[in-house]
Short mmCIF file of C-alpha atoms in Angstrom, two decimals:
data_model
loop_
_atom_site.label_atom_id
_atom_site.label_comp_id
_atom_site.label_asym_id
_atom_site.label_seq_id
_atom_site.Cartn_x
_atom_site.Cartn_y
_atom_site.Cartn_z
CA ALA A 1 -145.00 224.48 -95.71
CA LYS A 2 -141.27 224.77 -96.28
CA TYR A 3 -141.78 225.94 -99.85
CA LEU A 4 -144.39 228.54 -98.88
CA LYS A 5 -142.26 229.95 -96.09
CA GLU A 6 -139.17 230.10 -98.34
CA GLN A 7 -141.10 231.82 -101.11
CA SER A 8 -142.49 234.43 -98.72
CA LYS A 9 -138.92 235.31 -97.64
CA ILE A 10 -137.79 235.65 -101.25
CA ALA A 11 -140.79 237.84 -102.08
CA GLY A 12 -140.39 239.88 -98.92
CA THR A 13 -143.92 239.14 -97.78
CA ARG A 14 -145.26 238.04 -94.42
CA SER A 15 -144.65 234.35 -93.69
CA PRO A 16 -147.76 232.15 -93.96
CA ARG A 17 -149.04 230.42 -90.81
CA ILE A 18 -149.00 226.66 -91.23
CA VAL A 19 -151.78 224.95 -89.26
CA LEU A 20 -152.13 221.20 -88.71
CA VAL A 21 -155.82 220.18 -88.60
CA ASP A 22 -156.45 217.00 -86.62
CA PRO A 23 -159.48 215.11 -85.25
CA PRO A 24 -160.04 214.94 -81.47
CA GLY A 25 -158.09 212.11 -79.86
CA SER A 26 -155.23 212.23 -82.33
CA SER A 27 -151.76 212.49 -80.90
CA LEU A 28 -150.49 214.90 -83.57
CA TYR A 29 -152.38 217.86 -82.11
CA ASN A 30 -150.64 217.33 -78.78
CA LYS A 31 -147.28 216.90 -80.50
CA ILE A 32 -147.56 220.34 -82.08
CA GLN A 33 -149.20 222.18 -79.18
CA HIS A 34 -147.47 220.51 -76.21
CA GLY A 35 -144.44 218.68 -77.63
CA VAL A 36 -145.64 215.15 -76.80
CA ALA A 37 -147.53 212.66 -78.99
CA PHE A 38 -149.98 211.46 -76.34
CA THR A 39 -153.66 212.09 -75.62
CA HIS A 40 -155.83 211.44 -72.58
CA GLN A 41 -157.71 208.85 -74.68
CA GLN A 42 -154.52 206.79 -74.70
CA ALA A 43 -154.40 206.35 -70.95
CA GLU A 44 -153.55 202.74 -70.10
CA GLN A 45 -157.02 201.86 -68.81
CA ARG A 46 -158.70 203.23 -71.95
CA LEU A 47 -156.38 201.78 -74.57
CA LYS A 48 -158.02 199.00 -76.59
CA ARG A 49 -156.23 195.67 -76.64
CA HIS A 50 -156.70 195.21 -80.38
CA ARG A 51 -156.65 198.55 -82.12
CA TYR A 52 -157.38 199.29 -85.75
CA ASP A 53 -153.97 200.73 -86.59
CA THR A 54 -152.94 200.73 -90.20
CA LEU A 55 -149.59 201.43 -91.81
CA ALA A 56 -151.14 203.43 -94.67
CA GLU A 57 -149.52 206.86 -94.29
CA GLY A 58 -149.36 206.44 -90.52
CA ILE A 59 -153.15 206.59 -90.09
CA GLY A 60 -154.08 205.40 -86.62
CA LEU A 61 -150.51 205.27 -85.38
CA ASP A 62 -149.52 207.19 -82.28
CA ARG A 63 -146.06 208.11 -83.47
CA VAL A 64 -144.48 210.79 -85.56
CA THR A 65 -143.86 209.47 -89.06
CA HIS A 66 -140.76 210.46 -91.02
CA ASN A 67 -142.66 212.75 -93.39
CA LEU A 68 -144.28 214.59 -90.45
CA ALA A 69 -140.92 214.88 -88.66
CA LEU A 70 -139.54 216.69 -91.70
CA GLY A 71 -142.36 219.22 -91.55
CA LEU A 72 -142.49 219.80 -87.78
CA PRO A 73 -140.18 222.84 -87.84
CA TYR A 74 -142.57 224.57 -90.27
CA ILE A 75 -145.88 223.96 -88.43
CA ASP A 76 -146.97 226.97 -86.40
CA GLN A 77 -150.13 225.70 -84.75
CA ALA A 78 -152.53 222.77 -84.50
CA VAL A 79 -156.31 222.78 -84.18
CA GLN A 80 -158.77 219.98 -83.49
CA VAL A 81 -161.86 219.65 -85.66
CA SER A 82 -164.63 217.09 -85.82
#
């Protein structure tokens, strides 16, 4: 995203829109659209005691990973797809 936006400035062209595509229930959509990494599926009564979180690339984690944090300033929008 950073590279594409920088290149568009150099070329004098319109900046590309960077869109994060996320499945329903993921906290990243809400982080981009509303500024908080939380979804209604994570409400205390609905949260599973033993979740299937994995450390592989942050999959299943409800936090902003370092690599995502670096890209946040360049993301224009988020959409949910299933």
